[in-house]
Amino acid sequence: MLSALLARGHSCAPHVFAALASELADDAVAIREVVETLDPAQRHGLRPLPSPLPLVESIRGRYADLELSGRDLQLLLATALCLLGKLDPLLEFDGRSAEQIASSPVGRHLSLHAGMIRFVDPRLAIWIRGTAGRAEEKGVHARLADIFRARGDRVSADWHRARASLHRDADAAPELTRIARELSEAGESDRALLLASEAAVHSSGVARDEARLVAGASAIAAGYAVEASAWLGGLFPDGAERYRLQGLSGLLVARAHLQGAVPDVEPAALRPRTDDHDDWYSWARAAAFGAVLCAERGDRPGMRAWLDALRDACVRVGAERDLRDPVVALAWLIAGDRDVDAIEGAGPLTGAMLGALRCAMDGDIDRALRLLAVGESGLGAEVDPFVAGFEHSPLVRAYRAVVEVLLLTWRGDIGLARDRLIAAALELPIAMPFAGVGVVLARRLDLAVIGRVGAFAAALTEALPPALRIDQFVDKGIEAYLAGRYDEAAAYVRLWTDAGSRQHALSVPGLDEVALSAGSSAESRRTIESAENELARRLRARVAMTPEADWRHESRGIAEEARRLRSPFGRARVEAMMGIRFVIREETNAARQHFRCAWHLFTDAGADAWARSVAARLERLDAGEIAAPRVMDPLEVCRSVWEPVLTPRELEVAMHAAGGASNREIGDALGVSVRTVEVHLGRAFTKLGVRSRVELTVLAHRTGRLR
């Protein structure tokens, strides 16, 4: 279904798709119709889904012939509008017993169990709300408000009272805001946003600022960056300073995700204007977020500026040990500095996540995973001064999930890592942590297991804001390499190298097999990886770079060290590279031995696509073929690399230009005007990042160079 939506130009983040599938009873037609009504921010999980979902044609048609009494329809509407679905208040609303309702015509549409009432088919709730009039809804809300007030449930009473009001009801707002805070801290971000946004509608002044803060904080906790930016941005510049400072952290997270960089502001310009301790503590947390967000995006100057602000603020509030020190350690680690002081905090990020990454770097990935598991179980739950109040939020859980998948990948459990990532993507905003590392992992794991980028990874990629688009040249190179198109793989990796070898500091498996000979300097990278992965990378470099005269002696040492690798995926890649080196030397027996070892290890890791690639090499070897890439014409390689980037017409024009043809000659060859050639060539220049025909020709021949 995700693939079908992508094909129709309506990409949908996996967790948004899962929510729709739940609310629409897995009805493929209804899901497609609803998705087509959503804006891109809603489809990508940057804004919440509308409540109720739109009444689309398939749902309208499904219940067009439904015949129920007015009383039954009122009960259905009350059930759809009630916050929690508790049975007793709705029995009081309807006046019948549970047994009477169950035996009535409406009974087959409702499930009454364990003190709760639910729709048997959630699509009926959409239909009943979509067909009810506004006045009818307000009347039901008013009746429910009276019932809940009499029962002493002030929150539900205030909620229904606010929804029934034609005008602002300022008295209802404070309790809604208070409960929204509690819900947000408990990890129920969507319900918190619902209550806080309603409170903001019915309040003004400082009370509205507080409601805006809670709504915005709940929104970013759920991953709704566009929604959070709107709510929290409304506090600047004239909102109450206390709530401005409390909301600054969430606003920085939202804007960094949408813009691809932390807002370019001078930290000192946002400092508190009073000596209030709480204001300065809020400022310290905002500075901590600014530093970590800059670290995620490789902005070291920005990170240092925010860390300076953090140190200043923490001195004022006495939070050097609890907040400053662990955040400084976390920021520098994420930025790729392996030698920071071993300081850890408490809670899910500065405690469990930081500790797990350190354990993995020291070589104990199993212990690292146990640290994360304890935090997830709640047994080691602590307040994290860095994300206090958001420890259970979907966004913090997404960070934990991405780190778990990264550690499993480092350990070589490729199949398990992919399964865990897919499961997390169906529930959490996986695209947000670490500036998109979860998306990179999704793509690389798909390539390792199925040999191509699958629907989940493609949907996650589309969900990234344009500013966070990841470099996909390595992915294309891996796909080509696994399919046996080695020259094309080398061309893609060279494009990546020429563009600066951009990558995240948290190491995700790339394509050393080609990158080393394409000119990428793996040793110069600032990357965080396990000690074992670092050893595997050095061994792959030795396989690729050892001079021919030293190979026989050096290969024995490489093979011996490779046996120390516990990661089946890491060792398999070394063994496969050694097999290729022996093929080139025409030592087929040694090549078979290494290829067979690699096949078993890739299979054990769940890296099925890599296993198939090695099996294909073995088949060619057994058939007497040399598994070395054929030499292609440079422009032929260039065409295969540019084809996914350019339209068919742009590609033809660019290829003729790279071959030395003039605009007139290109126009005559393609049967178009010179002006049309100029337009297509200009668009090709923009997409390929060149400014002239000379640069285009140089790029074409550089792309076509083989490894």
XYZ file of C-alpha atoms in Angstrom:
707
model
C 0.000 0.000 0.000
C 2.854 2.404 0.791
C 4.315 1.646 -2.642
C 0.976 2.365 -4.308
C 0.703 5.708 -2.514
C 4.255 6.613 -3.537
C 3.460 5.739 -7.142
C 0.470 8.103 -7.044
C 2.621 10.941 -5.703
C 1.121 10.803 -2.190
C 3.978 9.555 -0.042
C 3.006 8.855 3.545
C 5.303 8.420 6.569
C 4.992 4.859 7.888
C 3.708 5.890 11.338
C 1.085 8.107 9.699
C 0.062 5.247 7.425
C -0.208 2.906 10.426
C -2.441 5.414 12.249
C -4.676 5.693 9.192
C -4.850 1.930 8.798
C -5.974 1.646 12.424
C -8.622 4.364 12.144
C -9.862 3.073 8.786
C -9.975 -0.660 9.591
C -7.232 -1.434 7.020
C -9.597 -0.354 4.232
C -7.198 0.230 1.307
C -9.684 2.315 -0.684
C -10.546 4.529 2.284
C -6.865 4.942 3.172
C -6.059 6.082 -0.361
C -9.009 8.493 -0.443
C -8.123 10.020 2.922
C -4.416 10.319 2.075
C -5.328 12.231 -1.082
C -7.159 14.823 1.046
C -4.200 15.434 3.381
C -1.590 18.122 2.908
C 2.105 17.094 2.692
C 2.821 18.085 6.308
C 0.049 15.783 7.536
C 1.112 12.922 5.267
C 4.718 13.215 6.414
C 3.875 13.380 10.112
C 4.821 17.039 10.522
C 1.248 17.967 11.496
C -1.346 15.812 13.254
C -4.060 14.091 11.273
C -7.394 15.932 11.205
C -9.900 14.863 13.833
C -12.216 13.495 12.705
C -10.737 12.135 9.500
C -12.451 13.370 6.320
C -15.702 11.642 5.351
C -14.540 10.203 2.020
C -16.759 8.658 -0.615
C -16.106 5.009 0.253
C -17.080 5.563 3.911
C -20.108 7.632 2.937
C -21.243 4.874 0.600
C -20.624 2.152 3.175
C -23.173 3.627 5.588
C -25.540 5.287 3.120
C -28.284 2.734 3.870
C -27.755 2.584 7.636
C -31.106 2.861 9.389
C -31.119 3.614 13.112
C -33.405 5.502 15.431
C -32.614 9.048 16.487
C -31.727 7.778 19.950
C -29.268 5.254 18.546
C -27.663 7.895 16.323
C -27.306 10.212 19.337
C -25.539 7.422 21.248
C -23.169 6.849 18.334
C -22.388 10.577 18.149
C -21.795 10.784 21.910
C -19.473 7.770 21.715
C -17.539 9.401 18.865
C -17.189 12.688 20.785
C -16.351 11.283 24.222
C -12.686 11.666 25.153
C -12.001 8.332 26.837
C -14.875 6.039 25.854
C -15.898 5.175 29.427
C -19.124 3.203 29.463
C -20.941 4.540 32.545
C -21.199 8.202 31.439
C -22.523 7.098 28.052
C -25.090 4.798 29.665
C -26.226 7.820 31.680
C -26.351 9.851 28.462
C -28.464 7.223 26.672
C -30.671 6.044 29.553
C -30.491 2.349 28.675
C -28.552 -0.438 30.347
C -25.572 -2.092 28.703
C -27.690 -5.203 28.048
C -30.437 -3.156 26.403
C -27.953 -1.377 24.149
C -26.235 -4.643 23.205
C -29.560 -6.208 22.157
C -30.771 -3.152 20.223
C -30.058 -2.452 16.518
C -27.145 -0.166 17.488
C -25.581 -2.939 19.569
C -23.895 -4.644 16.610
C -21.971 -1.444 15.916
C -20.600 -1.034 19.453
C -18.314 -3.106 21.674
C -19.129 -2.874 25.387
C -16.393 -4.490 27.441
C -14.542 -3.938 30.721
C -16.244 -0.638 31.424
C -15.421 0.825 28.015
C -17.429 1.424 24.845
C -15.877 1.336 21.386
C -16.950 1.272 17.747
C -16.713 -2.191 16.212
C -15.709 -0.478 12.961
C -13.881 2.851 13.498
C -15.062 4.070 10.086
C -18.561 4.460 11.545
C -17.235 7.117 13.950
C -16.021 9.112 10.939
C -19.388 8.740 9.211
C -21.429 9.740 12.252
C -19.368 12.875 12.855
C -19.225 13.733 9.176
C -23.009 13.602 8.811
C -23.959 15.268 12.115
C -24.643 18.983 12.060
C -22.575 21.458 14.068
C -25.535 22.343 16.269
C -26.163 18.656 16.943
C -22.535 18.132 18.004
C -22.664 21.127 20.357
C -25.843 19.810 21.918
C -24.246 16.434 22.631
C -21.122 18.125 24.043
C -23.318 20.233 26.353
C -25.148 17.159 27.674
C -21.877 15.300 28.223
C -20.426 18.330 30.038
C -23.311 18.238 32.524
C -22.914 14.488 33.047
C -19.169 14.679 33.689
C -19.542 17.703 35.973
C -22.040 15.770 38.088
C -19.661 12.810 38.191
C -16.768 15.020 39.382
C -14.684 14.550 36.240
C -13.623 18.149 35.802
C -11.314 17.578 32.852
C -13.909 15.837 30.695
C -16.534 18.360 31.828
C -14.337 21.303 30.838
C -13.441 19.664 27.526
C -17.067 19.089 26.505
C -18.090 22.491 27.873
C -15.420 24.198 25.768
C -16.444 22.246 22.670
C -20.105 23.184 23.255
C -19.390 26.877 23.704
C -20.156 29.324 20.907
C -17.791 31.871 22.483
C -14.607 31.827 24.542
C -14.984 30.022 27.837
C -11.982 31.195 29.818
C -12.950 29.185 32.903
C -12.498 25.895 31.034
C -8.949 26.620 29.830
C -6.770 26.295 32.982
C -7.827 22.737 33.802
C -7.422 21.647 30.181
C -3.912 23.113 30.135
C -2.997 21.448 33.433
C -4.127 18.005 32.320
C -2.472 18.517 28.934
C 0.842 19.013 30.741
C 0.337 15.788 32.679
C -0.601 13.861 29.554
C 2.424 15.214 27.702
C 4.764 14.140 30.500
C 3.168 10.667 30.439
C 3.961 10.325 26.728
C 0.377 10.839 25.506
C 1.379 13.655 23.196
C -1.598 13.562 20.828
C -4.204 13.829 23.579
C -2.136 16.537 25.260
C -2.062 18.535 22.015
C -5.816 18.127 21.608
C -6.555 19.526 25.078
C -3.934 22.293 24.996
C -4.981 23.551 21.572
C -8.593 23.704 22.781
C -7.444 25.607 25.875
C -5.599 28.116 23.682
C -8.820 28.852 21.762
C -10.667 29.718 24.971
C -8.004 31.775 26.745
C -6.137 35.040 26.325
C -3.050 36.810 27.625
C -0.682 34.829 29.827
C -3.111 31.883 30.043
C -3.105 31.614 26.256
C 0.699 31.758 26.210
C 0.807 28.815 28.616
C -1.675 26.842 26.502
C 0.358 27.635 23.369
C 3.487 26.412 25.124
C 1.902 23.113 26.144
C 0.387 22.630 22.678
C 3.722 23.317 20.993
C 5.692 21.144 23.404
C 3.207 18.286 22.935
C 3.414 18.721 19.159
C 7.206 18.485 18.975
C 7.162 15.553 21.414
C 4.991 13.733 18.860
C 7.244 14.763 15.961
C 4.840 17.359 14.521
C 7.530 19.886 13.608
C 5.308 22.163 11.487
C 2.583 22.213 14.156
C 5.109 22.855 16.924
C 6.732 25.669 15.001
C 3.356 27.381 14.606
C 2.380 27.109 18.281
C 5.776 27.949 19.769
C 6.606 30.579 17.170
C 3.494 32.422 18.333
C 5.237 33.085 21.659
C 7.875 35.238 19.956
C 8.519 38.101 20.354
C 5.658 39.243 22.592
C 4.686 36.195 24.672
C 5.324 36.011 28.395
C 9.065 35.558 28.929
C 8.631 32.498 31.165
C 6.733 30.599 28.488
C 8.953 31.906 25.678
C 12.001 30.477 27.413
C 10.255 27.176 28.208
C 9.198 26.850 24.579
C 12.542 27.771 23.040
C 13.907 24.210 23.215
C 10.978 22.786 21.265
C 11.089 25.611 18.737
C 14.792 24.962 18.079
C 14.069 21.252 17.510
C 11.202 22.018 15.132
C 13.041 24.646 13.092
C 16.260 22.601 12.903
C 14.334 19.643 11.483
C 12.440 21.758 8.947
C 15.359 24.003 7.912
C 18.163 21.452 8.149
C 20.091 23.736 10.505
C 19.648 25.341 13.901
C 18.212 28.879 13.474
C 21.038 31.324 12.883
C 20.590 33.474 15.958
C 23.041 34.787 18.491
C 22.348 32.788 21.681
C 22.917 35.837 23.872
C 20.034 37.646 22.149
C 17.563 35.151 23.640
C 18.868 35.152 27.228
C 16.526 35.901 30.143
C 16.111 39.551 31.036
C 15.652 38.812 34.745
C 17.526 36.889 37.447
C 14.706 34.370 37.871
C 16.173 30.912 38.540
C 13.489 29.029 36.581
C 13.932 31.293 33.547
C 17.674 30.712 33.529
C 17.172 26.965 33.872
C 14.832 27.009 30.872
C 17.469 28.986 29.001
C 20.128 26.412 29.968
C 18.006 23.599 28.523
C 17.418 25.576 25.328
C 21.175 26.108 24.976
C 21.685 22.367 25.537
C 19.262 21.579 22.712
C 20.937 24.130 20.445
C 24.321 22.494 21.029
C 23.141 18.911 20.438
C 21.134 19.871 17.346
C 24.195 21.618 15.877
C 26.301 18.551 16.690
C 23.824 16.305 14.850
C 24.195 18.472 11.751
C 27.989 18.740 11.858
C 27.932 22.448 12.758
C 30.842 22.624 15.181
C 31.076 26.450 15.393
C 27.366 26.625 16.197
C 27.729 23.828 18.729
C 30.542 25.655 20.507
C 28.506 28.873 20.689
C 25.551 27.096 22.266
C 27.826 25.162 24.649
C 29.311 28.463 25.833
C 25.770 29.691 26.542
C 25.006 26.408 28.334
C 28.059 26.753 30.589
C 27.150 30.333 31.492
C 23.537 29.423 32.301
C 24.440 26.314 34.314
C 26.811 28.302 36.531
C 23.916 30.624 37.372
C 21.524 27.807 38.317
C 23.995 25.285 39.741
C 23.348 22.655 37.072
C 26.931 21.983 36.035
C 26.936 18.336 37.108
C 23.384 17.295 36.233
C 22.888 19.165 32.956
C 26.027 20.802 31.605
C 28.561 17.972 31.877
C 26.486 15.140 30.338
C 25.146 17.391 27.560
C 28.668 18.572 26.700
C 29.761 14.924 26.505
C 26.738 13.986 24.387
C 27.212 16.895 21.975
C 30.892 16.199 21.369
C 30.241 12.472 20.949
C 27.508 13.080 18.361
C 29.840 15.518 16.594
C 32.316 12.661 16.150
C 34.816 13.291 18.957
C 35.752 9.928 20.450
C 37.971 11.360 23.201
C 35.501 13.338 25.307
C 35.408 12.840 29.069
C 33.455 9.767 30.170
C 30.591 11.642 31.855
C 27.050 10.324 31.818
C 23.799 11.742 33.105
C 20.461 10.152 33.912
C 17.391 9.173 31.939
C 16.970 8.089 28.310
C 19.336 10.443 26.428
C 22.200 11.695 28.588
C 22.049 8.436 30.539
C 21.049 5.295 28.642
C 21.724 6.511 25.091
C 25.053 8.170 25.853
C 26.138 5.201 27.964
C 25.130 2.731 25.261
C 27.096 4.543 22.565
C 30.154 4.621 24.826
C 29.884 0.882 25.558
C 29.603 0.119 21.852
C 32.623 2.258 21.042
C 34.572 0.331 23.687
C 33.604 -2.951 22.052
C 30.736 -4.181 24.259
C 27.638 -3.850 22.058
C 25.726 -6.479 24.030
C 26.031 -4.401 27.197
C 25.090 -1.293 25.223
C 21.856 -2.952 24.112
C 21.128 -4.031 27.690
C 21.477 -0.429 28.868
C 18.893 0.668 26.307
C 16.586 -2.213 27.223
C 16.610 -1.289 30.913
C 15.630 2.272 30.051
C 12.803 1.068 27.800
C 11.457 -1.322 30.431
C 10.988 1.460 32.965
C 13.058 -0.384 35.578
C 15.783 2.236 35.395
C 13.499 5.212 34.752
C 14.993 8.496 35.902
C 14.390 12.136 35.193
C 16.734 13.339 32.461
C 17.523 17.038 33.111
C 18.089 17.455 29.372
C 14.614 16.254 28.296
C 12.787 16.512 31.623
C 9.075 15.913 31.137
C 9.578 14.264 27.752
C 11.265 11.013 28.771
C 8.279 8.981 27.516
C 7.517 11.069 24.430
C 7.402 9.554 20.929
C 10.376 11.696 19.858
C 12.649 10.531 22.694
C 11.513 6.949 22.086
C 12.423 7.441 18.406
C 15.957 8.445 19.443
C 16.235 5.294 21.536
C 14.904 3.154 18.676
C 17.378 4.598 16.163
C 20.294 3.970 18.535
C 19.120 0.385 19.110
C 18.945 -0.256 15.351
C 22.361 1.355 14.886
C 23.871 -0.907 17.561
C 22.276 -4.011 16.043
C 23.709 -2.962 12.684
C 27.151 -2.511 14.217
C 26.816 -5.967 15.797
C 26.080 -7.412 12.361
C 22.470 -8.446 13.013
C 21.280 -6.922 9.759
C 17.980 -8.775 9.404
C 16.993 -8.124 13.023
C 18.002 -4.463 12.755
C 15.766 -4.023 9.723
C 12.811 -5.713 11.442
C 13.230 -3.476 14.505
C 13.445 -0.345 12.377
C 10.294 -1.195 10.420
C 8.434 -1.864 13.681
C 9.604 1.456 15.139
C 8.782 3.355 11.930
C 5.161 2.198 12.171
C 4.842 3.909 15.547
C 7.413 6.703 15.921
C 8.807 9.733 14.019
C 11.962 7.848 13.013
C 13.056 10.492 10.482
C 13.767 13.156 13.138
C 16.620 11.844 15.348
C 20.203 12.734 14.490
C 19.257 14.758 11.398
C 17.922 11.751 9.493
C 20.214 8.886 10.552
C 17.138 6.650 10.881
C 16.350 7.215 7.201
C 19.928 6.390 6.186
C 19.726 3.198 8.240
C 16.400 2.251 6.679
C 17.809 2.603 3.174
C 21.085 0.763 3.888
C 19.321 -2.089 5.685
C 16.874 -2.468 2.801
C 19.774 -2.613 0.374
C 21.552 -5.213 2.502
C 18.494 -7.459 2.806
C 16.454 -7.031 -0.396
C 18.990 -5.318 -2.663
C 16.945 -2.163 -3.241
C 15.278 0.636 -1.307
C 11.887 -0.720 -0.262
C 8.579 0.995 0.384
C 9.203 1.806 4.055
C 12.610 3.360 3.427
C 11.330 5.257 0.375
C 8.383 6.596 2.385
C 10.714 7.696 5.197
C 12.936 9.428 2.649
C 9.995 11.340 1.205
C 8.964 12.362 4.740
C 12.236 14.234 5.274
C 11.923 18.008 4.793
C 13.804 19.244 1.689
C 16.526 20.776 3.868
C 17.359 17.317 5.272
C 17.501 15.398 1.995
C 20.228 12.810 2.385
C 22.948 12.128 -0.147
C 21.764 9.047 -2.041
C 24.833 8.441 -4.236
C 26.201 5.800 -1.838
C 22.832 4.031 -1.798
C 22.771 3.935 -5.588
C 26.338 2.681 -5.550
C 25.518 -0.156 -3.136
C 22.515 -1.200 -5.225
C 24.629 -1.246 -8.395
C 27.448 -3.115 -6.651
C 25.169 -5.831 -5.308
C 23.614 -6.236 -8.758
C 27.068 -6.784 -10.262
C 27.293 -3.395 -12.017
C 30.686 -2.542 -10.534
C 31.631 0.252 -12.913
C 28.347 2.024 -12.234
C 28.888 1.594 -8.481
C 32.321 3.170 -8.777
C 30.857 6.104 -10.701
C 28.230 6.770 -8.030
C 30.790 6.611 -5.235
C 33.064 8.967 -7.140
C 30.196 11.448 -7.432
C 29.748 11.149 -3.664
C 33.479 11.645 -3.132
C 33.618 14.666 -5.426
C 30.695 16.178 -3.495
C 32.679 15.979 -0.250
C 31.873 12.458 1.021
C 29.047 13.824 3.166
C 27.960 11.467 5.949
C 26.735 11.442 9.530
C 29.113 11.145 12.462
C 27.252 8.032 13.637
C 28.724 5.447 11.284
C 26.289 3.614 8.993
C 27.673 0.895 6.650
C 28.658 2.375 3.300
C 30.611 0.921 0.380
C 34.280 0.776 1.327
C 34.711 -1.890 -1.335
C 34.522 0.867 -3.945
C 34.995 4.072 -1.947
C 38.613 3.308 -1.052
C 39.661 3.017 -4.654
C 37.424 5.938 -5.662
C 39.503 8.285 -3.544
C 37.482 8.556 -0.319
C 39.710 8.956 2.712
C 38.065 6.766 5.316
C 40.768 7.434 7.900
C 40.171 11.201 7.884
C 36.476 10.944 8.794
C 35.132 11.876 12.200
C 32.872 8.916 12.851
C 31.470 7.213 15.908
C 31.507 3.450 15.518
C 32.187 0.330 17.537
C 35.771 -0.778 18.059
C 35.060 -3.887 15.991
C 33.601 -1.913 13.092
C 36.688 0.277 13.141
C 38.872 -2.833 12.877
C 36.756 -4.195 10.004
C 37.079 -0.871 8.171
C 40.876 -0.912 8.577
C 41.012 -4.486 7.281
C 38.968 -3.560 4.205
C 41.370 -0.689 3.590
C 44.324 -3.079 3.779
C 42.675 -5.460 1.300
C 42.091 -2.607 -1.139
C 45.396 -0.748 -0.731
C 48.054 -3.435 -0.166
C 50.610 -3.405 -3.033
C 50.623 -6.499 -5.195
C 54.176 -7.365 -4.168
C 53.154 -7.555 -0.498
C 49.798 -9.270 -0.959
C 50.763 -12.890 -0.291
C 52.278 -12.077 3.090
C 49.747 -9.382 4.009
C 46.708 -11.525 3.122
C 47.592 -14.059 5.814
C 47.685 -11.336 8.439
C 44.373 -9.849 7.261
C 42.685 -13.255 7.329
C 43.964 -13.912 10.846
C 42.739 -10.564 12.154
C 39.375 -10.992 10.403
C 38.727 -14.083 12.527
C 38.611 -11.799 15.581
C 35.541 -10.030 14.202
C 32.341 -11.168 15.932
C 30.076 -9.261 13.567
C 29.125 -11.696 10.784
C 28.361 -8.790 8.445
C 31.640 -6.989 9.166
C 33.741 -10.094 8.677
C 31.797 -11.179 5.589
C 32.631 -7.930 3.815
C 36.339 -8.455 4.515
C 36.153 -12.050 3.288
C 34.314 -11.004 0.112
C 36.902 -8.325 -0.650
C 39.687 -10.852 -0.179
C 37.898 -13.181 -2.575
C 37.833 -10.444 -5.210
C 41.530 -9.746 -4.690
C 42.335 -13.432 -5.231
C 40.142 -13.537 -8.349
C 42.127 -10.665 -9.814
C 45.295 -12.687 -9.104
C 43.587 -15.702 -10.749
C 43.991 -17.741 -7.557
C 40.559 -19.305 -7.870
C 40.794 -21.846 -5.037
C 41.615 -19.172 -2.486
C 38.902 -16.942 -3.957
C 36.281 -19.711 -3.584
C 37.284 -20.273 0.021
C 36.799 -16.622 0.945
C 33.591 -16.253 -1.084
C 32.043 -19.316 0.576
C 32.964 -18.015 4.009
C 31.460 -14.624 3.104
C 28.244 -16.259 1.853
C 27.723 -18.167 5.106
C 28.417 -15.059 7.189
C 26.138 -12.786 5.133
C 23.387 -15.388 5.417
C 23.877 -15.592 9.177
C 23.644 -11.788 9.408
C 20.385 -11.701 7.457
C 22.081 -9.645 4.724
C 20.399 -11.634 1.963
C 21.233 -9.262 -0.892
C 24.946 -9.348 -0.032
C 24.736 -13.149 0.188
C 23.131 -13.318 -3.270
C 25.835 -11.049 -4.667
C 28.591 -13.328 -3.352
C 26.727 -16.408 -4.616
C 26.619 -14.853 -8.084
C 30.379 -14.295 -7.964
C 30.874 -17.937 -7.000
C 28.701 -19.077 -9.888
C 30.706 -16.993 -12.351
C 33.923 -18.280 -10.836
C 32.789 -21.889 -11.102
C 31.781 -21.238 -14.711
C 35.311 -20.075 -15.455
C 34.453 -16.390 -15.704
C 36.617 -13.709 -14.162
C 34.466 -11.621 -11.822
C 36.104 -8.351 -12.725
C 34.121 -5.436 -14.112
C 34.122 -4.836 -17.831
C 35.399 -1.508 -19.106
C 32.655 0.753 -20.341
C 32.850 3.914 -22.354
C 33.030 6.826 -19.839
C 29.925 8.463 -21.296
C 28.038 5.163 -21.124
C 28.758 5.018 -17.395
C 27.814 8.681 -17.091
C 24.447 8.072 -18.760
C 23.550 5.328 -16.271
C 24.450 7.599 -13.341
C 22.639 10.716 -14.604
C 19.526 8.855 -15.721
C 17.821 8.848 -12.281
C 18.584 12.563 -11.830
C 17.494 14.058 -15.168
C 14.344 13.822 -17.265
C 14.728 11.818 -20.514
C 14.978 15.000 -22.616
C 17.411 16.692 -20.224
C 19.554 13.543 -20.279
C 19.715 13.426 -24.076
C 20.624 17.107 -24.280
C 23.268 16.770 -21.534
C 24.836 13.689 -23.140
C 25.094 15.401 -26.529
C 26.630 18.470 -24.854
C 29.114 16.323 -22.906
C 30.079 14.721 -26.219
C 30.994 18.137 -27.641
C 27.912 18.939 -29.760
C 26.811 22.573 -30.117
C 23.294 23.705 -29.228
C 22.410 23.893 -32.933
C 23.722 20.371 -33.541
C 21.801 19.065 -30.521
C 18.605 20.740 -31.733
C 18.986 19.230 -35.218
C 19.669 15.771 -33.765
C 16.657 15.855 -31.462
C 14.299 17.820 -33.710
C 13.835 20.748 -31.283
C 14.667 24.453 -31.311
C 17.897 25.932 -29.990
C 15.858 27.726 -27.318
C 14.446 24.380 -26.143
C 17.971 22.958 -25.985
C 19.069 25.940 -23.859
C 16.181 25.416 -21.429
C 16.862 21.701 -21.004
C 20.601 22.274 -20.693
C 20.072 24.950 -18.041
C 17.905 22.613 -15.992
C 20.515 19.859 -16.327
C 23.224 22.296 -15.145
C 21.172 23.082 -12.038
C 20.462 19.450 -11.167
C 24.070 18.362 -11.697
C 25.572 21.349 -9.895
C 27.590 22.739 -12.821
C 27.637 26.197 -14.406
C 28.904 25.678 -17.943
C 29.360 23.192 -20.776
C 33.028 22.874 -19.832
C 32.148 21.907 -16.257
C 29.505 19.502 -17.590
C 32.064 17.784 -19.846
C 34.605 17.536 -17.021
C 31.946 16.074 -14.716
C 30.885 13.565 -17.355
C 34.372 12.201 -17.841
C 35.148 12.291 -14.114
C 31.959 10.320 -13.479
C 32.945 7.806 -16.100
C 36.314 6.989 -14.572
C 36.406 3.410 -13.321
C 37.786 2.181 -10.033
